[in-house]
Amino acid sequence: MSRRPRLRLGYGTNGLTDLRLDDALGLLADLGYDGVGLTLDHMHLDPLAPDLAARTARLARRLGALGLTATVETGARYVLDPHRKHGPSLLDPDPAGRAARTRLLITAVGVAADLGAHAVHCFSGVTPPGTDDDTAWQRLQEALAPVLDAAAAAGVPLAIEPEPGHLLATLADFHHLRTSLDSPSALGLTLDIGHCQCAEPAPPAECVRASAPWLRHVQIEDMRRGVHEHLPFGDGEIDFPPVLDALAAVDYQGLTVVELPRHSHAGPELARSSIEFLRTTAAAATTGVPAS
């Protein structure tokens, strides 16, 4: 009998913002994580500060020394605008604002290439007031086009995330974007397991199976139906053994990154308890023996 691949686990730096980046990476390596979801932001790797190439090279050496891999995440709340959460977005009414977000994503692609990262994560943003859907989708397609060109040239997929409340909120929306862009090879999917529980009609495990051909990045946490709140494992409603079994069954090769951005105050303890939970649950999913 062939052995299913081991789940490769990561933890998001947006849940470790009270730690210096070197300390956060050392913690994750000590706990046995395989990698990190690196959010580009001022407290860890600021994409707008000087000497980005040199700082990225140093980070690449640190990751290599610790045996960690990475995905690059771009969900920092105020990295471009100190007054607007996630602003400006790819849907901003101001073309200069959209261009600023596009430049940030192209920068993220360059960082990912220099780190040997698996993918660059992004999301669409919320449709601005007074903007009709057709206009919003057109803006998204136009703003992503140069990012996809950069991703294709760098050999690093762009993995867009369906985010509740955004223009691109569901898997159906991802497929709408994909087909509108003629299915570019550089465009993949970030699947957030909690978002599946929150907003998708199908169970999370079925979302994994349905998404397999486009799956480039996975985020994971607990969540409740209809409530977009990232929760530690055990505090929500998700049945995790079928989810982890589905990830193994589709031979997902990337990182599965714990996403708890509002829990940085307890980051070290949650990083420890999260990997213990996922390891135990993955073992139960593989053997069929319930986790104790």
Coordinates of N, CA, C and O in Angstrom, one line a residue, residues 65-202:
A65 N 18.9 27.9 7.0 CA 19.6 27.3 8.1 C 18.6 26.6 9.0 O 19.0 25.6 9.7
L66 N 17.4 27.1 9.1 CA 16.4 26.4 10.0 C 15.6 25.3 9.3 O 14.8 24.6 9.9
G67 N 15.8 25.1 8.0 CA 15.1 24.1 7.3 C 13.7 24.4 7.0 O 12.8 23.5 6.9
L68 N 13.3 25.7 6.9 CA 12.0 26.1 6.7 C 11.7 26.6 5.3 O 12.6 27.2 4.7
T69 N 10.5 26.3 4.8 CA 10.1 26.9 3.5 C 9.1 28.0 3.8 O 8.8 28.2 4.9
A70 N 8.6 28.6 2.7 CA 7.7 29.7 2.9 C 6.7 29.9 1.8 O 6.9 29.4 0.7
T71 N 5.6 30.5 2.1 CA 4.7 31.2 1.2 C 4.7 32.7 1.6 O 5.0 33.0 2.7
V72 N 4.5 33.6 0.6 CA 4.5 35.0 0.9 C 3.0 35.4 0.9 O 2.3 35.2 -0.1
E73 N 2.6 36.1 2.0 CA 1.2 36.5 2.1 C 1.2 38.0 2.1 O 2.1 38.7 2.6
T74 N 0.1 38.6 1.6 CA 0.0 40.0 1.3 C -1.2 40.7 2.0 O -1.7 41.6 1.5
G75 N -1.6 40.1 3.1 CA -2.8 40.5 3.8 C -2.6 41.5 4.9 O -3.5 41.7 5.8
A76 N -1.4 42.2 4.9 CA -1.2 43.2 6.0 C -2.2 44.3 5.9 O -2.6 44.8 4.8
R77 N -2.7 44.7 7.1 CA -3.9 45.6 7.1 C -3.6 47.0 6.6 O -4.4 47.6 5.9
Y78 N -2.4 47.6 7.0 CA -2.2 49.0 6.8 C -0.8 49.2 6.1 O -0.2 50.3 6.2
V79 N -0.3 48.3 5.3 CA 1.0 48.4 4.7 C 1.1 49.5 3.7 O 2.1 50.1 3.5
L80 N 0.0 49.8 3.0 CA 0.0 50.8 2.0 C -0.7 52.1 2.5 O -0.3 53.2 2.0
D81 N -1.6 52.1 3.4 CA -2.4 53.2 3.8 C -2.6 53.1 5.3 O -3.3 52.2 5.7
P82 N -2.1 54.1 6.1 CA -2.3 54.0 7.5 C -3.7 54.3 8.0 O -4.0 54.1 9.2
H83 N -4.5 54.7 7.1 CA -5.9 55.1 7.5 C -7.0 54.1 7.1 O -8.1 54.1 7.6
R84 N -6.6 53.3 6.1 CA -7.7 52.4 5.5 C -7.2 50.9 5.6 O -6.2 50.6 5.0
K85 N -7.9 50.1 6.3 CA -7.6 48.7 6.3 C -7.6 48.1 4.9 O -8.6 48.2 4.2
H86 N -6.6 47.4 4.6 CA -6.4 46.8 3.2 C -6.5 47.7 2.1 O -6.8 47.3 0.9
G87 N -6.3 49.0 2.3 CA -6.4 50.0 1.3 C -5.1 50.5 0.8 O -4.1 50.4 1.5
P88 N -5.0 50.9 -0.4 CA -6.0 50.7 -1.5 C -5.9 49.3 -2.0 O -4.9 48.7 -2.0
S89 N -7.1 48.9 -2.5 CA -7.2 47.5 -3.0 C -7.1 47.5 -4.5 O -7.0 48.5 -5.2
L90 N -7.2 46.3 -5.1 CA -7.2 46.1 -6.5 C -8.4 46.7 -7.2 O -8.5 46.7 -8.4
L91 N -9.4 47.0 -6.4 CA -10.7 47.5 -6.9 C -10.9 49.0 -6.6 O -12.0 49.6 -6.8
D92 N -9.8 49.7 -6.1 CA -9.9 51.1 -5.7 C -10.4 52.0 -6.9 O -10.0 51.8 -8.0
P93 N -11.3 52.9 -6.6 CA -11.8 53.8 -7.6 C -10.6 54.6 -8.2 O -10.7 55.0 -9.4
D94 N -9.6 54.9 -7.5 CA -8.5 55.7 -7.9 C -7.5 54.8 -8.7 O -6.9 53.9 -8.1
P95 N -7.2 55.0 -9.9 CA -6.2 54.2 -10.7 C -4.9 54.2 -10.0 O -4.2 53.1 -10.0
A96 N -4.5 55.3 -9.4 CA -3.2 55.3 -8.7 C -3.2 54.4 -7.5 O -2.1 53.7 -7.2
G97 N -4.3 54.3 -6.8 CA -4.4 53.3 -5.7 C -4.3 51.9 -6.2 O -3.6 51.1 -5.6
R98 N -5.0 51.6 -7.2 CA -5.0 50.2 -7.8 C -3.5 49.9 -8.2 O -3.0 48.8 -8.0
A99 N -2.9 50.9 -8.8 CA -1.5 50.6 -9.3 C -0.6 50.4 -8.1 O 0.4 49.6 -8.2
A100 N -0.8 51.1 -7.0 CA 0.0 50.9 -5.8 C -0.1 49.4 -5.3 O 0.9 48.8 -4.9
R101 N -1.3 48.9 -5.3 CA -1.5 47.5 -4.8 C -0.9 46.5 -5.8 O -0.3 45.5 -5.4
T102 N -1.0 46.8 -7.1 CA -0.4 46.0 -8.1 C 1.1 46.0 -7.9 O 1.8 44.9 -8.0
R103 N 1.7 47.1 -7.7 CA 3.2 47.2 -7.4 C 3.6 46.4 -6.2 O 4.6 45.7 -6.2
L104 N 2.8 46.5 -5.2 CA 3.1 45.7 -4.0 C 3.1 44.2 -4.3 O 4.0 43.4 -3.8
L105 N 2.1 43.7 -5.1 CA 2.0 42.3 -5.4 C 3.2 41.9 -6.3 O 3.7 40.8 -6.2
I106 N 3.6 42.8 -7.2 CA 4.8 42.4 -8.0 C 6.0 42.4 -7.1 O 6.9 41.5 -7.3
T107 N 6.1 43.3 -6.2 CA 7.2 43.2 -5.2 C 7.2 41.9 -4.5 O 8.2 41.2 -4.3
A108 N 6.0 41.5 -4.1 CA 5.9 40.2 -3.3 C 6.3 39.0 -4.2 O 6.9 38.1 -3.7
V109 N 6.0 39.1 -5.5 CA 6.5 38.0 -6.4 C 8.0 37.9 -6.4 O 8.6 36.9 -6.3
G110 N 8.6 39.1 -6.4 CA 10.1 39.1 -6.4 C 10.7 38.6 -5.1 O 11.6 37.8 -5.1
V111 N 10.1 38.9 -4.0 CA 10.5 38.4 -2.7 C 10.3 36.9 -2.7 O 11.2 36.2 -2.2
A112 N 9.2 36.4 -3.2 CA 8.9 35.0 -3.2 C 9.9 34.2 -4.0 O 10.4 33.2 -3.6
A113 N 10.3 34.8 -5.2 CA 11.3 34.2 -6.0 C 12.6 34.1 -5.3 O 13.3 33.1 -5.4
D114 N 13.0 35.2 -4.6 CA 14.3 35.2 -3.9 C 14.3 34.2 -2.7 O 15.4 33.8 -2.4
L115 N 13.2 34.0 -2.2 CA 13.1 33.1 -1.0 C 12.9 31.6 -1.5 O 12.9 30.7 -0.6
G116 N 12.6 31.4 -2.7 CA 12.2 30.0 -3.2 C 10.9 29.6 -2.6 O 10.6 28.4 -2.3
A117 N 10.0 30.6 -2.5 CA 8.7 30.4 -1.8 C 7.7 29.6 -2.8 O 7.9 29.6 -4.0
H118 N 6.7 28.9 -2.2 CA 5.8 28.1 -3.0 C 4.8 29.0 -3.8 O 4.4 28.6 -4.9
A119 N 4.4 30.1 -3.3 CA 3.4 30.9 -3.9 C 3.3 32.3 -3.3 O 3.9 32.5 -2.2
V120 N 2.6 33.2 -3.9 CA 2.3 34.5 -3.4 C 0.7 34.6 -3.2 O 0.0 34.3 -4.2
H121 N 0.3 34.9 -2.0 CA -1.1 35.0 -1.7 C -1.6 36.4 -1.9 O -0.9 37.4 -1.7
C122 N -2.9 36.5 -2.4 CA -3.5 37.9 -2.4 C -5.0 37.7 -2.3 O -5.5 36.6 -2.3
F123 N -5.7 38.8 -2.3 CA -7.2 38.8 -2.4 C -7.7 40.0 -3.1 O -6.9 40.9 -3.4
S124 N -9.0 40.0 -3.5 CA -9.5 41.0 -4.4 C -9.7 42.4 -3.7 O -9.5 43.4 -4.3
G125 N -10.2 42.3 -2.5 CA -10.6 43.5 -1.8 C -12.1 43.6 -1.9 O -12.8 42.9 -2.6
V126 N -12.7 44.5 -1.1 CA -14.1 44.8 -1.0 C -14.5 45.7 -2.1 O -13.8 46.7 -2.4
T127 N -15.7 45.4 -2.7 CA -16.2 46.3 -3.8 C -16.5 47.7 -3.2 O -17.3 47.8 -2.2
P128 N -15.9 48.8 -3.7 CA -16.1 50.1 -3.2 C -17.6 50.5 -3.3 O -18.3 50.1 -4.3
P129 N -18.1 51.4 -2.4 CA -19.5 51.9 -2.6 C -19.7 52.6 -3.9 O -18.8 53.3 -4.4
G130 N -20.8 52.3 -4.5 CA -21.2 52.9 -5.8 C -20.5 52.3 -7.0 O -20.7 52.8 -8.1
T131 N -19.8 51.2 -6.8 CA -19.2 50.5 -7.9 C -20.0 49.2 -8.3 O -20.3 48.4 -7.4
D132 N -20.4 49.1 -9.5 CA -21.2 48.0 -9.9 C -20.3 46.8 -10.1 O -19.0 46.9 -10.3
D133 N -20.8 45.6 -10.2 CA -20.1 44.4 -10.2 C -19.2 44.3 -11.5 O -18.1 43.8 -11.4
D134 N -19.8 44.6 -12.6 CA -19.0 44.5 -13.9 C -17.8 45.4 -13.8 O -16.7 45.0 -14.3
T135 N -17.9 46.6 -13.3 CA -16.8 47.5 -13.2 C -15.7 46.9 -12.2 O -14.5 47.0 -12.5
A136 N -16.2 46.4 -11.1 CA -15.3 45.8 -10.1 C -14.5 44.6 -10.7 O -13.3 44.5 -10.5
W137 N -15.2 43.7 -11.4 CA -14.5 42.6 -12.0 C -13.5 43.1 -13.1 O -12.4 42.5 -13.2
Q138 N -13.8 44.1 -13.8 CA -12.9 44.6 -14.9 C -11.7 45.2 -14.2 O -10.5 45.0 -14.7
R139 N -11.9 45.9 -13.1 CA -10.7 46.5 -12.4 C -9.8 45.4 -11.9 O -8.6 45.5 -12.0
L140 N -10.4 44.4 -11.4 CA -9.6 43.3 -10.8 C -8.8 42.6 -11.9 O -7.6 42.3 -11.7
Q141 N -9.4 42.3 -13.0 CA -8.7 41.6 -14.1 C -7.5 42.5 -14.6 O -6.4 42.0 -14.8
E142 N -7.8 43.8 -14.8 CA -6.8 44.7 -15.3 C -5.6 44.9 -14.3 O -4.4 44.9 -14.7
A143 N -5.9 45.0 -13.0 CA -4.9 45.2 -12.0 C -4.1 43.9 -11.8 O -2.9 44.0 -11.4
L144 N -4.6 42.7 -12.0 CA -3.9 41.5 -11.8 C -3.0 41.1 -13.0 O -2.1 40.4 -12.8
A145 N -3.3 41.7 -14.2 CA -2.6 41.2 -15.4 C -1.1 41.4 -15.3 O -0.4 40.4 -15.5
P146 N -0.6 42.5 -14.8 CA 0.9 42.6 -14.7 C 1.4 41.8 -13.6 O 2.6 41.3 -13.7
V147 N 0.7 41.5 -12.6 CA 1.1 40.6 -11.5 C 1.2 39.2 -12.0 O 2.2 38.5 -11.7
L148 N 0.3 38.8 -12.8 CA 0.3 37.4 -13.4 C 1.5 37.3 -14.3 O 2.1 36.2 -14.4
D149 N 1.8 38.3 -15.1 CA 2.9 38.3 -16.0 C 4.2 38.1 -15.2 O 5.1 37.4 -15.5
A150 N 4.3 38.9 -14.1 CA 5.5 38.8 -13.2 C 5.6 37.4 -12.6 O 6.7 36.8 -12.5
A151 N 4.5 36.9 -12.1 CA 4.5 35.5 -11.5 C 4.9 34.5 -12.5 O 5.7 33.6 -12.2
A152 N 4.4 34.6 -13.8 CA 4.8 33.6 -14.8 C 6.3 33.7 -15.1 O 6.9 32.7 -15.2
A153 N 6.8 34.9 -15.2 CA 8.2 35.1 -15.4 C 9.1 34.5 -14.3 O 10.2 34.0 -14.6
A154 N 8.6 34.7 -13.1 CA 9.4 34.2 -11.9 C 9.2 32.8 -11.6 O 9.9 32.2 -10.8
G155 N 8.2 32.2 -12.2 CA 7.9 30.8 -11.9 C 7.3 30.6 -10.5 O 7.4 29.5 -9.9
V156 N 6.6 31.6 -10.0 CA 6.0 31.6 -8.6 C 4.5 31.8 -8.8 O 4.1 32.9 -9.3
P157 N 3.6 30.9 -8.5 CA 2.2 31.1 -8.8 C 1.6 32.2 -7.8 O 2.0 32.3 -6.7
L158 N 0.6 32.9 -8.4 CA -0.2 33.8 -7.6 C -1.4 33.1 -7.1 O -2.1 32.5 -8.0
A159 N -1.6 33.0 -5.8 CA -2.7 32.2 -5.3 C -3.7 33.2 -4.6 O -3.5 33.6 -3.5
I160 N -4.8 33.4 -5.3 CA -5.8 34.4 -4.8 C -6.8 33.7 -3.9 O -7.1 32.5 -4.1
E161 N -7.2 34.4 -2.8 CA -8.0 33.8 -1.8 C -9.4 34.3 -1.8 O -9.6 35.5 -1.7
P162 N -10.4 33.4 -1.9 CA -11.8 33.9 -1.7 C -11.9 34.3 -0.2 O -11.7 33.6 0.7
E163 N -12.4 35.6 0.0 CA -12.4 36.2 1.3 C -13.9 36.7 1.5 O -14.4 37.4 0.7
P164 N -14.5 36.2 2.6 CA -15.9 36.6 2.9 C -16.0 38.1 2.9 O -15.2 38.8 3.5
G165 N -17.0 38.7 2.2 CA -17.2 40.1 2.1 C -16.5 40.8 1.0 O -16.8 41.9 0.7
H166 N -15.6 40.1 0.3 CA -14.9 40.7 -0.8 C -15.6 40.4 -2.1 O -16.6 39.6 -2.2
L167 N -15.2 41.1 -3.2 CA -15.7 40.8 -4.5 C -15.5 39.3 -4.8 O -16.5 38.6 -5.2
L168 N -14.3 38.8 -4.7 CA -14.0 37.4 -4.9 C -14.1 36.7 -3.5 O -13.2 36.7 -2.7
A169 N -15.3 36.2 -3.2 CA -15.7 35.7 -1.9 C -15.8 34.2 -1.8 O -15.7 33.7 -0.7
T170 N -16.0 33.5 -2.9 CA -16.3 32.1 -2.9 C -15.5 31.4 -4.0 O -14.9 32.0 -4.9
L171 N -15.5 30.1 -4.0 CA -14.8 29.3 -5.0 C -15.5 29.6 -6.4 O -14.8 29.6 -7.4
A172 N -16.8 29.8 -6.4 CA -17.4 30.1 -7.7 C -16.9 31.4 -8.2 O -16.7 31.6 -9.5
D173 N -16.6 32.4 -7.4 CA -16.0 33.7 -7.8 C -14.6 33.4 -8.4 O -14.2 34.1 -9.3
F174 N -13.8 32.6 -7.7 CA -12.5 32.2 -8.2 C -12.6 31.7 -9.7 O -11.8 32.1 -10.5
H175 N -13.5 30.8 -9.9 CA -13.7 30.2 -11.2 C -14.1 31.3 -12.2 O -13.8 31.2 -13.4
H176 N -15.0 32.2 -11.8 CA -15.4 33.3 -12.6 C -14.2 34.1 -13.1 O -14.0 34.5 -14.3
L177 N -13.3 34.5 -12.1 CA -12.1 35.2 -12.5 C -11.2 34.4 -13.4 O -10.7 34.9 -14.4
R178 N -11.0 33.1 -13.1 CA -10.1 32.3 -13.8 C -10.5 32.2 -15.3 O -9.7 32.3 -16.2
T179 N -11.8 31.9 -15.5 CA -12.3 31.8 -16.9 C -12.3 33.1 -17.6 O -12.0 33.2 -18.8
S180 N -12.5 34.2 -16.9 CA -12.5 35.5 -17.5 C -11.1 35.9 -18.0 O -11.0 36.6 -19.0
L181 N -10.1 35.4 -17.3 CA -8.7 35.6 -17.7 C -8.1 34.5 -18.6 O -6.9 34.5 -18.9
D182 N -9.0 33.6 -19.1 CA -8.6 32.5 -20.0 C -7.6 31.6 -19.3 O -6.7 31.0 -19.9
S183 N -7.9 31.3 -18.0 CA -7.2 30.3 -17.2 C -5.7 30.4 -17.3 O -5.0 29.5 -17.7
P184 N -5.1 31.5 -16.9 CA -3.6 31.6 -16.9 C -3.0 30.6 -16.0 O -3.4 30.4 -14.9
S185 N -1.9 30.1 -16.4 CA -1.2 29.0 -15.6 C -0.6 29.6 -14.3 O -0.5 28.9 -13.3
A186 N -0.3 30.9 -14.3 CA 0.2 31.5 -13.1 C -0.8 31.8 -12.0 O -0.5 32.1 -10.9
L187 N -2.1 31.7 -12.3 CA -3.1 32.0 -11.4 C -3.6 30.7 -10.7 O -4.1 29.7 -11.3
G188 N -3.4 30.6 -9.4 CA -3.8 29.5 -8.5 C -4.8 30.0 -7.4 O -5.2 31.2 -7.4
L189 N -5.0 29.1 -6.5 CA -6.0 29.4 -5.4 C -5.4 29.2 -4.1 O -4.6 28.3 -3.8
T190 N -5.7 30.2 -3.2 CA -5.5 30.0 -1.8 C -6.8 29.6 -1.2 O -7.8 30.3 -1.3
L191 N -6.8 28.4 -0.6 CA -8.0 27.9 0.1 C -7.9 28.0 1.6 O -7.0 27.4 2.2
D192 N -8.8 28.9 2.2 CA -8.8 29.0 3.6 C -9.9 28.1 4.1 O -11.1 28.2 3.8
I193 N -9.5 27.1 4.9 CA -10.5 26.1 5.4 C -11.6 26.7 6.2 O -12.7 26.3 6.1
G194 N -11.2 27.6 7.0 CA -12.3 28.3 7.8 C -13.3 29.0 7.0 O -14.5 29.0 7.3
H195 N -12.8 29.7 5.9 CA -13.7 30.4 5.0 C -14.7 29.4 4.3 O -15.8 29.7 4.0
C196 N -14.2 28.2 4.1 CA -15.1 27.1 3.5 C -16.2 26.9 4.5 O -17.4 26.8 4.1
Q197 N -15.9 26.7 5.8 CA -16.9 26.5 6.8 C -17.9 27.7 6.9 O -19.1 27.5 7.1
C198 N -17.3 28.8 6.8 CA -18.1 30.1 7.0 C -19.0 30.3 5.8 O -20.2 30.7 6.1
A199 N -18.6 30.2 4.6 CA -19.3 30.7 3.5 C -19.6 29.8 2.3 O -20.4 30.2 1.4
E200 N -19.0 28.7 2.2 CA -19.2 27.8 1.0 C -20.4 26.9 1.3 O -20.6 26.4 2.4
P201 N -21.2 26.5 0.2 CA -22.3 25.6 0.4 C -21.8 24.2 0.7 O -22.5 23.4 1.3
A202 N -20.6 23.8 0.2 CA -20.1 22.4 0.4 C -19.3 22.4 1.6 O -18.7 23.4 2.1

